[in-house]
Amino acid sequence: MLESVLLAGGGSAGHVNPLLAVADELRRRRPDVRVVVLGTAAGLEAELVPAHGYRLVTVPRVPLPRRPTLDWFRLPGRLRAAVRVAGQAIDRSGAQVVVGFGGYVATPAYLAARRRGIPVVIHEQNARPGLANRLGARWARAVAVTFPGTPLPGAQVTGLPLRPQVAELVAARHRDAGRARTEAAALLGLDPTLPTVLVTGGSLGALSLNTAVAGVAADLLAAGAQILHLTGAGKADAVRAAVAAVTRDARPGVALRYQVREYLAEMHQALAVADLVLARSGAGIVSELAALGLPAVYVPLPIGNGEQRLNAGPVVQAGGGVLVADADLTPQWLRSHVIPLLADPDRLAAMGAAARTVGVTDGAARVADLVEGLA
């Protein structure tokens, strides 16, 4: 029986949100389970973990350099210090299982658990795994992955543990999609009867998405759509200026159909009202859109190790999304592909149904099953 568990992960929402989803599922099953989270003092977990009612133990960040730098020489000392803190957290909490979600804090947790003979469960969110999880998977007792084909030994597909708000939206849409849409539209000041395009580049935004979509603002509005454009922090002014320029002489009310915000904390409300999403293809957004059955245009981040293109692969292959390279995302491309799509509700519905075939709605429960099975 599971009495105590240590979860390790942090830095970005991609690590923290699945961690919290699994923690919440374990606590739902057993309210008295002791949950300790290993994270950093500077990551998103420093705010979100205590807010969810879980104890956070902070460890020093231990970046694993991908190429020779001065950090190579600092790594042994940093790693020893972090493993020591992780080991103390395991000992003091009496953790029976260590669950890692990747990121800087995962490696010390995996090493400390291995030294103590504590079983390790790994969850890898991306189709191309990170360094920490590639290391930990060598001795982990269970390896869970979001996407099929993720190259980790013994990997089993569990999907991504969904944030509670998104999991609740999945259930609400199943019960009454029209009501969920109407209620969200009212909260956002949108018209539930209009085809709605959601544009998001994440919390930091994506300049290429902002520029390309703002360049077809007039076309989107002429097509009868309304747009909720989340630009990212500090990136809204340019989009607002572009929209103002094309709506200055429009009839009353047209400009109100193009809503520009830097960020939306209640992202599930935007997902409830969207008919088509234009977004990057991080594991989180891809998994959430597939679980909700929402069609999307995915624009993978053009830097990094290419995992975003791989993340979108299954849903695109199923017909639930369209993939376009960042360099090819232009106003002309959007006119040729997105405007006709908005005029074809049957195709949008078919894409949504196709996306749903590869979506996973119970990822948190699947990972929790692995954890409980090792306790």
Short mmCIF file of C-alpha atoms in Angstrom, two decimals:
data_model
loop_
_atom_site.label_atom_id
_atom_site.label_comp_id
_atom_site.label_asym_id
_atom_site.label_seq_id
_atom_site.Cartn_x
_atom_site.Cartn_y
_atom_site.Cartn_z
CA MET A 1 0.00 0.00 0.00
CA LEU A 2 1.34 3.41 -0.95
CA GLU A 3 1.97 5.58 2.10
CA SER A 4 4.68 7.97 0.90
CA VAL A 5 5.97 9.09 -2.48
CA LEU A 6 8.53 11.59 -3.72
CA LEU A 7 7.94 13.30 -7.06
CA ALA A 8 10.76 15.12 -8.84
CA GLY A 9 10.44 17.62 -11.64
CA GLY A 10 10.39 21.30 -12.27
CA GLY A 11 11.56 24.30 -14.20
CA SER A 12 8.78 24.50 -16.78
CA ALA A 13 5.04 23.94 -16.95
CA GLY A 14 5.74 20.86 -19.08
CA HIS A 15 7.33 19.18 -16.08
CA VAL A 16 5.28 20.70 -13.26
CA ASN A 17 1.75 20.24 -14.60
CA PRO A 18 2.01 16.44 -15.15
CA LEU A 19 3.68 16.11 -11.75
CA LEU A 20 0.81 17.90 -10.03
CA ALA A 21 -1.77 15.89 -11.98
CA VAL A 22 -0.24 12.63 -10.75
CA ALA A 23 0.10 13.97 -7.19
CA ASP A 24 -3.57 14.97 -7.21
CA GLU A 25 -4.61 11.54 -8.51
CA LEU A 26 -2.60 9.73 -5.84
CA ARG A 27 -4.09 11.91 -3.12
CA ARG A 28 -7.60 11.43 -4.53
CA ARG A 29 -7.14 7.68 -4.21
CA ARG A 30 -5.56 7.86 -0.76
CA PRO A 31 -6.09 11.20 1.03
CA ASP A 32 -3.52 10.41 3.72
CA VAL A 33 -0.65 9.59 1.36
CA ARG A 34 2.49 11.61 2.11
CA VAL A 35 3.55 13.55 -1.00
CA VAL A 36 6.88 15.39 -1.16
CA VAL A 37 7.98 17.24 -4.29
CA LEU A 38 11.61 17.80 -5.22
CA GLY A 39 12.15 20.99 -7.24
CA THR A 40 14.15 24.18 -7.50
CA ALA A 41 13.68 27.50 -5.76
CA ALA A 42 13.48 29.41 -9.04
CA GLY A 43 11.25 27.24 -11.22
CA LEU A 44 7.49 27.34 -11.69
CA GLU A 45 7.18 24.65 -9.03
CA ALA A 46 8.24 27.11 -6.32
CA GLU A 47 4.83 28.77 -6.74
CA LEU A 48 2.56 25.98 -7.93
CA VAL A 49 3.55 23.13 -5.62
CA PRO A 50 2.83 24.91 -2.30
CA ALA A 51 -0.35 26.35 -3.83
CA HIS A 52 -1.54 22.77 -4.40
CA GLY A 53 -0.86 21.91 -0.77
CA TYR A 54 2.27 19.81 -1.28
CA ARG A 55 5.60 20.14 0.50
CA LEU A 56 8.43 21.34 -1.74
CA VAL A 57 12.06 20.44 -1.03
CA THR A 58 14.46 22.50 -3.13
CA VAL A 59 17.72 21.24 -4.58
CA PRO A 60 20.43 23.12 -6.51
CA ARG A 61 19.96 23.15 -10.27
CA VAL A 62 22.22 20.62 -11.99
CA PRO A 63 22.30 21.34 -15.73
CA LEU A 64 23.68 18.43 -17.76
CA PRO A 65 25.84 20.07 -20.47
CA ARG A 66 25.25 18.68 -23.96
CA ARG A 67 28.74 19.73 -25.07
CA PRO A 68 32.05 20.48 -23.32
CA THR A 69 31.94 23.77 -21.38
CA LEU A 70 33.13 25.02 -18.01
CA ASP A 71 30.00 23.43 -16.55
CA TRP A 72 31.59 20.03 -17.13
CA PHE A 73 34.13 20.83 -14.41
CA ARG A 74 31.46 22.10 -12.02
CA LEU A 75 29.13 19.16 -12.59
CA PRO A 76 30.56 16.60 -10.10
CA GLY A 77 30.41 18.97 -7.12
CA ARG A 78 26.97 20.27 -8.02
CA LEU A 79 25.64 16.78 -8.57
CA ARG A 80 26.99 15.45 -5.26
CA ALA A 81 25.32 18.31 -3.37
CA ALA A 82 22.00 17.80 -5.16
CA VAL A 83 22.04 14.02 -4.67
CA ARG A 84 22.69 14.55 -0.96
CA VAL A 85 19.62 16.82 -0.64
CA ALA A 86 17.51 14.42 -2.68
CA GLY A 87 18.61 11.51 -0.49
CA GLN A 88 17.72 13.40 2.66
CA ALA A 89 14.26 14.12 1.25
CA ILE A 90 13.74 10.43 0.48
CA ASP A 91 14.92 9.35 3.94
CA ARG A 92 12.90 11.92 5.88
CA SER A 93 9.71 11.32 3.94
CA GLY A 94 10.04 7.55 3.95
CA ALA A 95 9.26 7.54 0.23
CA GLN A 96 8.47 4.07 -1.13
CA VAL A 97 8.63 5.19 -4.76
CA VAL A 98 10.38 8.06 -6.56
CA VAL A 99 8.57 9.44 -9.60
CA GLY A 100 10.54 11.66 -11.98
CA PHE A 101 9.27 13.92 -14.73
CA GLY A 102 12.61 15.09 -16.11
CA GLY A 103 14.34 18.42 -15.79
CA TYR A 104 17.23 19.58 -13.64
CA VAL A 105 16.04 17.99 -10.41
CA ALA A 106 15.27 14.55 -11.79
CA THR A 107 18.85 13.26 -12.11
CA PRO A 108 19.73 13.75 -8.40
CA ALA A 109 16.45 12.08 -7.42
CA TYR A 110 17.11 9.08 -9.67
CA LEU A 111 20.65 8.65 -8.35
CA ALA A 112 19.63 9.00 -4.71
CA ALA A 113 16.82 6.47 -5.18
CA ARG A 114 19.15 4.00 -6.89
CA ARG A 115 21.61 4.13 -3.99
CA ARG A 116 18.79 3.28 -1.58
CA GLY A 117 17.15 0.60 -3.68
CA ILE A 118 13.98 2.68 -3.96
CA PRO A 119 11.99 1.91 -7.14
CA VAL A 120 11.85 4.67 -9.73
CA VAL A 121 9.02 5.52 -12.11
CA ILE A 122 9.81 7.87 -14.98
CA HIS A 123 7.39 9.89 -17.07
CA GLU A 124 8.74 11.43 -20.28
CA GLN A 125 6.50 14.06 -21.84
CA ASN A 126 8.27 14.56 -25.18
CA ALA A 127 8.61 12.19 -28.11
CA ARG A 128 12.38 12.74 -27.93
CA PRO A 129 13.47 12.19 -24.30
CA GLY A 130 15.68 14.52 -22.32
CA LEU A 131 19.05 13.66 -20.83
CA ALA A 132 17.82 13.13 -17.28
CA ASN A 133 15.17 10.60 -18.26
CA ARG A 134 17.48 8.82 -20.68
CA LEU A 135 19.82 8.28 -17.73
CA GLY A 136 17.16 7.28 -15.22
CA ALA A 137 15.42 4.91 -17.62
CA ARG A 138 18.46 2.61 -17.46
CA TRP A 139 17.42 1.34 -14.03
CA ALA A 140 13.83 2.59 -13.62
CA ARG A 141 11.26 -0.05 -12.67
CA ALA A 142 8.64 1.58 -14.90
CA VAL A 143 8.95 4.03 -17.79
CA ALA A 144 5.85 5.92 -18.90
CA VAL A 145 5.78 7.99 -22.09
CA THR A 146 3.33 10.39 -23.67
CA PHE A 147 3.85 9.41 -27.31
CA PRO A 148 4.31 6.05 -29.06
CA GLY A 149 7.81 5.42 -30.34
CA THR A 150 9.62 7.40 -27.64
CA PRO A 151 13.06 5.73 -27.53
CA LEU A 152 13.35 4.67 -23.89
CA PRO A 153 13.86 1.06 -22.73
CA GLY A 154 10.70 -0.63 -21.50
CA ALA A 155 8.54 2.38 -22.34
CA GLN A 156 4.78 2.04 -22.04
CA VAL A 157 2.41 4.67 -23.40
CA THR A 158 0.33 6.33 -20.70
CA GLY A 159 -0.28 9.65 -22.40
CA LEU A 160 0.27 12.94 -20.60
CA PRO A 161 -1.32 13.43 -17.17
CA LEU A 162 -3.74 16.26 -17.83
CA ARG A 163 -4.11 19.36 -15.70
CA PRO A 164 -7.25 19.06 -13.55
CA GLN A 165 -8.96 21.97 -15.35
CA VAL A 166 -8.44 20.30 -18.72
CA ALA A 167 -9.52 16.89 -17.43
CA GLU A 168 -12.68 18.53 -16.08
CA LEU A 169 -13.25 20.24 -19.44
CA VAL A 170 -12.95 16.89 -21.23
CA ALA A 171 -15.73 15.57 -18.99
CA ALA A 172 -17.83 18.73 -19.40
CA ARG A 173 -17.59 18.60 -23.19
CA HIS A 174 -18.60 14.95 -23.11
CA ARG A 175 -21.68 15.80 -21.04
CA ASP A 176 -22.71 18.93 -22.96
CA ALA A 177 -20.20 20.56 -25.31
CA GLY A 178 -22.59 23.38 -26.18
CA ARG A 179 -23.06 24.39 -22.58
CA ALA A 180 -19.33 24.26 -21.86
CA ARG A 181 -18.71 26.49 -24.87
CA THR A 182 -21.44 28.98 -23.99
CA GLU A 183 -20.29 29.33 -20.40
CA ALA A 184 -16.64 29.84 -21.41
CA ALA A 185 -17.58 32.36 -24.09
CA ALA A 186 -19.53 34.42 -21.58
CA LEU A 187 -16.56 34.51 -19.21
CA LEU A 188 -14.21 35.59 -22.01
CA GLY A 189 -16.53 38.11 -23.64
CA LEU A 190 -16.81 36.10 -26.86
CA ASP A 191 -19.75 35.10 -29.05
CA PRO A 192 -20.42 31.34 -28.75
CA THR A 193 -22.13 31.27 -32.15
CA LEU A 194 -19.10 32.39 -34.17
CA PRO A 195 -16.27 30.14 -35.44
CA THR A 196 -13.43 30.83 -33.03
CA VAL A 197 -9.69 30.70 -33.65
CA LEU A 198 -7.34 30.42 -30.69
CA VAL A 199 -3.77 31.55 -31.29
CA THR A 200 -1.15 30.78 -28.65
CA GLY A 201 2.61 30.54 -28.53
CA GLY A 202 2.71 29.67 -24.85
CA SER A 203 3.44 31.96 -21.93
CA LEU A 204 6.45 33.49 -23.70
CA GLY A 205 4.63 33.78 -27.00
CA ALA A 206 5.88 33.08 -30.49
CA LEU A 207 6.81 36.07 -32.62
CA SER A 208 6.39 34.19 -35.90
CA LEU A 209 2.82 33.14 -35.01
CA ASN A 210 1.98 36.64 -33.83
CA THR A 211 3.30 38.30 -36.98
CA ALA A 212 1.75 35.86 -39.45
CA VAL A 213 -1.70 35.80 -37.85
CA ALA A 214 -1.81 39.56 -37.36
CA GLY A 215 -1.01 39.81 -41.07
CA VAL A 216 -4.28 38.07 -41.95
CA ALA A 217 -6.46 39.78 -39.34
CA ALA A 218 -8.61 41.36 -42.04
CA ASP A 219 -9.07 38.02 -43.81
CA LEU A 220 -10.04 36.20 -40.62
CA LEU A 221 -12.59 38.84 -39.73
CA ALA A 222 -13.96 38.90 -43.28
CA ALA A 223 -14.42 35.13 -43.03
CA GLY A 224 -16.75 35.74 -40.09
CA ALA A 225 -14.43 34.36 -37.44
CA GLN A 226 -13.59 35.67 -34.01
CA ILE A 227 -10.03 35.41 -32.76
CA LEU A 228 -8.61 35.01 -29.29
CA HIS A 229 -4.92 35.81 -29.73
CA LEU A 230 -2.64 35.15 -26.77
CA THR A 231 0.59 36.88 -27.72
CA GLY A 232 2.85 36.10 -24.77
CA ALA A 233 4.32 38.52 -22.28
CA GLY A 234 5.35 41.87 -23.76
CA LYS A 235 4.24 41.00 -27.30
CA ALA A 236 0.68 42.31 -27.46
CA ASP A 237 1.24 45.90 -28.65
CA ALA A 238 2.39 45.00 -32.17
CA VAL A 239 -0.59 42.71 -32.69
CA ARG A 240 -3.04 45.27 -31.33
CA ALA A 241 -1.59 47.89 -33.68
CA ALA A 242 -1.94 45.58 -36.69
CA VAL A 243 -5.55 44.75 -35.80
CA ALA A 244 -6.40 48.43 -35.21
CA ALA A 245 -5.01 49.33 -38.63
CA VAL A 246 -7.31 46.93 -40.47
CA THR A 247 -10.42 47.58 -38.38
CA ARG A 248 -10.24 51.37 -38.22
CA ASP A 249 -12.87 51.83 -40.92
CA ALA A 250 -14.78 48.61 -40.31
CA ARG A 251 -18.40 48.55 -39.24
CA PRO A 252 -19.10 48.73 -35.49
CA GLY A 253 -18.38 45.56 -33.59
CA VAL A 254 -15.92 44.02 -36.03
CA ALA A 255 -12.86 45.02 -34.01
CA LEU A 256 -14.40 43.37 -30.94
CA ARG A 257 -14.19 40.02 -32.69
CA TYR A 258 -10.38 40.11 -32.52
CA GLN A 259 -9.42 39.85 -28.85
CA VAL A 260 -5.73 40.31 -28.00
CA ARG A 261 -4.30 39.30 -24.63
CA GLU A 262 -0.78 38.64 -23.46
CA TYR A 263 -1.74 35.67 -21.33
CA LEU A 264 -4.78 33.82 -20.04
CA ALA A 265 -4.53 32.01 -16.71
CA GLU A 266 -7.83 30.24 -17.37
CA MET A 267 -6.57 28.55 -20.52
CA HIS A 268 -9.22 25.85 -20.26
CA GLN A 269 -11.84 28.50 -21.00
CA ALA A 270 -10.12 29.35 -24.27
CA LEU A 271 -10.00 25.65 -25.16
CA ALA A 272 -13.70 25.31 -24.40
CA VAL A 273 -14.69 27.90 -26.99
CA ALA A 274 -12.08 27.20 -29.72
CA ASP A 275 -12.95 25.63 -33.06
CA LEU A 276 -9.40 25.76 -34.42
CA VAL A 277 -6.10 26.29 -32.60
CA LEU A 278 -2.84 27.70 -33.99
CA ALA A 279 -0.02 26.79 -31.65
CA ARG A 280 3.46 25.47 -31.09
CA SER A 281 3.61 21.71 -30.57
CA GLY A 282 4.89 21.25 -27.06
CA ALA A 283 3.82 17.98 -25.48
CA GLY A 284 1.29 19.72 -23.22
CA ILE A 285 -0.72 21.55 -25.85
CA VAL A 286 -0.64 18.62 -28.29
CA SER A 287 -1.90 16.22 -25.63
CA GLU A 288 -4.59 18.56 -24.37
CA LEU A 289 -5.94 19.34 -27.83
CA ALA A 290 -6.04 15.65 -28.76
CA ALA A 291 -7.81 14.73 -25.51
CA LEU A 292 -10.38 17.46 -26.19
CA GLY A 293 -10.75 16.58 -29.86
CA LEU A 294 -9.73 20.02 -31.11
CA PRO A 295 -8.25 20.47 -34.61
CA ALA A 296 -5.05 22.47 -34.80
CA VAL A 297 -2.35 23.97 -36.94
CA TYR A 298 0.94 23.05 -35.29
CA VAL A 299 4.04 25.18 -35.80
CA PRO A 300 6.98 23.40 -34.14
CA LEU A 301 9.63 25.49 -32.43
CA PRO A 302 12.45 25.79 -34.97
CA ILE A 303 15.20 25.44 -32.37
CA GLY A 304 16.08 22.68 -29.92
CA ASN A 305 16.40 18.98 -30.72
CA GLY A 306 13.32 18.72 -32.92
CA GLU A 307 11.04 17.12 -30.34
CA GLN A 308 8.13 19.45 -31.10
CA ARG A 309 7.80 18.14 -34.65
CA LEU A 310 7.83 14.59 -33.30
CA ASN A 311 5.26 15.47 -30.61
CA ALA A 312 2.74 16.52 -33.26
CA GLY A 313 3.44 13.49 -35.45
CA PRO A 314 0.78 11.05 -34.18
CA VAL A 315 -2.13 13.51 -34.22
CA VAL A 316 -1.13 14.91 -37.64
CA GLN A 317 -0.81 11.40 -39.07
CA ALA A 318 -4.27 10.61 -37.72
CA GLY A 319 -5.68 13.65 -39.54
CA GLY A 320 -6.33 15.72 -36.43
CA GLY A 321 -3.92 18.52 -37.23
CA VAL A 322 -1.84 20.27 -39.85
CA LEU A 323 1.92 20.69 -39.48
CA VAL A 324 3.73 23.73 -40.90
CA ALA A 325 7.36 24.70 -40.47
CA ASP A 326 8.02 27.96 -38.68
CA ALA A 327 9.76 29.37 -41.76
CA ASP A 328 6.75 28.53 -43.95
CA LEU A 329 4.18 30.17 -41.68
CA THR A 330 3.36 33.33 -43.62
CA PRO A 331 0.19 35.37 -44.13
CA GLN A 332 -0.11 33.83 -47.58
CA TRP A 333 0.08 30.30 -46.15
CA LEU A 334 -2.65 31.15 -43.66
CA ARG A 335 -4.84 32.61 -46.41
CA SER A 336 -4.42 29.44 -48.47
CA HIS A 337 -4.93 26.92 -45.69
CA VAL A 338 -6.66 28.38 -42.63
CA ILE A 339 -9.30 30.59 -44.25
CA PRO A 340 -10.71 27.69 -46.35
CA LEU A 341 -10.62 25.47 -43.27
CA LEU A 342 -12.75 27.91 -41.29
CA ALA A 343 -15.31 27.84 -44.10
CA ASP A 344 -15.57 24.03 -43.91
CA PRO A 345 -17.19 23.01 -40.60
CA ASP A 346 -17.48 19.39 -41.74
CA ARG A 347 -13.72 19.14 -42.22
CA LEU A 348 -13.11 20.79 -38.85
CA ALA A 349 -15.42 18.28 -37.21
CA ALA A 350 -13.66 15.39 -38.95
CA MET A 351 -10.27 16.68 -37.81
CA GLY A 352 -11.52 16.99 -34.25
CA ALA A 353 -12.81 13.42 -34.31
CA ALA A 354 -9.48 12.22 -35.71
CA ALA A 355 -7.56 14.06 -33.00
CA ARG A 356 -9.70 12.42 -30.36
CA THR A 357 -8.71 8.94 -31.61
CA VAL A 358 -5.12 9.50 -30.45
CA GLY A 359 -5.97 11.56 -27.37
CA VAL A 360 -5.53 10.14 -23.88
CA THR A 361 -7.79 11.42 -21.13
CA ASP A 362 -6.64 9.25 -18.19
CA GLY A 363 -2.87 9.71 -18.24
CA ALA A 364 -2.69 10.65 -14.56
CA ALA A 365 -4.56 7.48 -13.57
CA ARG A 366 -2.28 5.32 -15.71
CA VAL A 367 0.87 6.74 -14.13
CA ALA A 368 -0.66 6.47 -10.65
CA ASP A 369 -1.34 2.78 -11.33
CA LEU A 370 2.37 2.26 -12.03
CA VAL A 371 3.34 4.04 -8.82
CA GLU A 372 0.91 2.08 -6.66
CA GLY A 373 2.01 -1.17 -8.24
CA LEU A 374 5.57 -0.61 -7.02
CA ALA A 375 4.76 0.52 -3.48
#
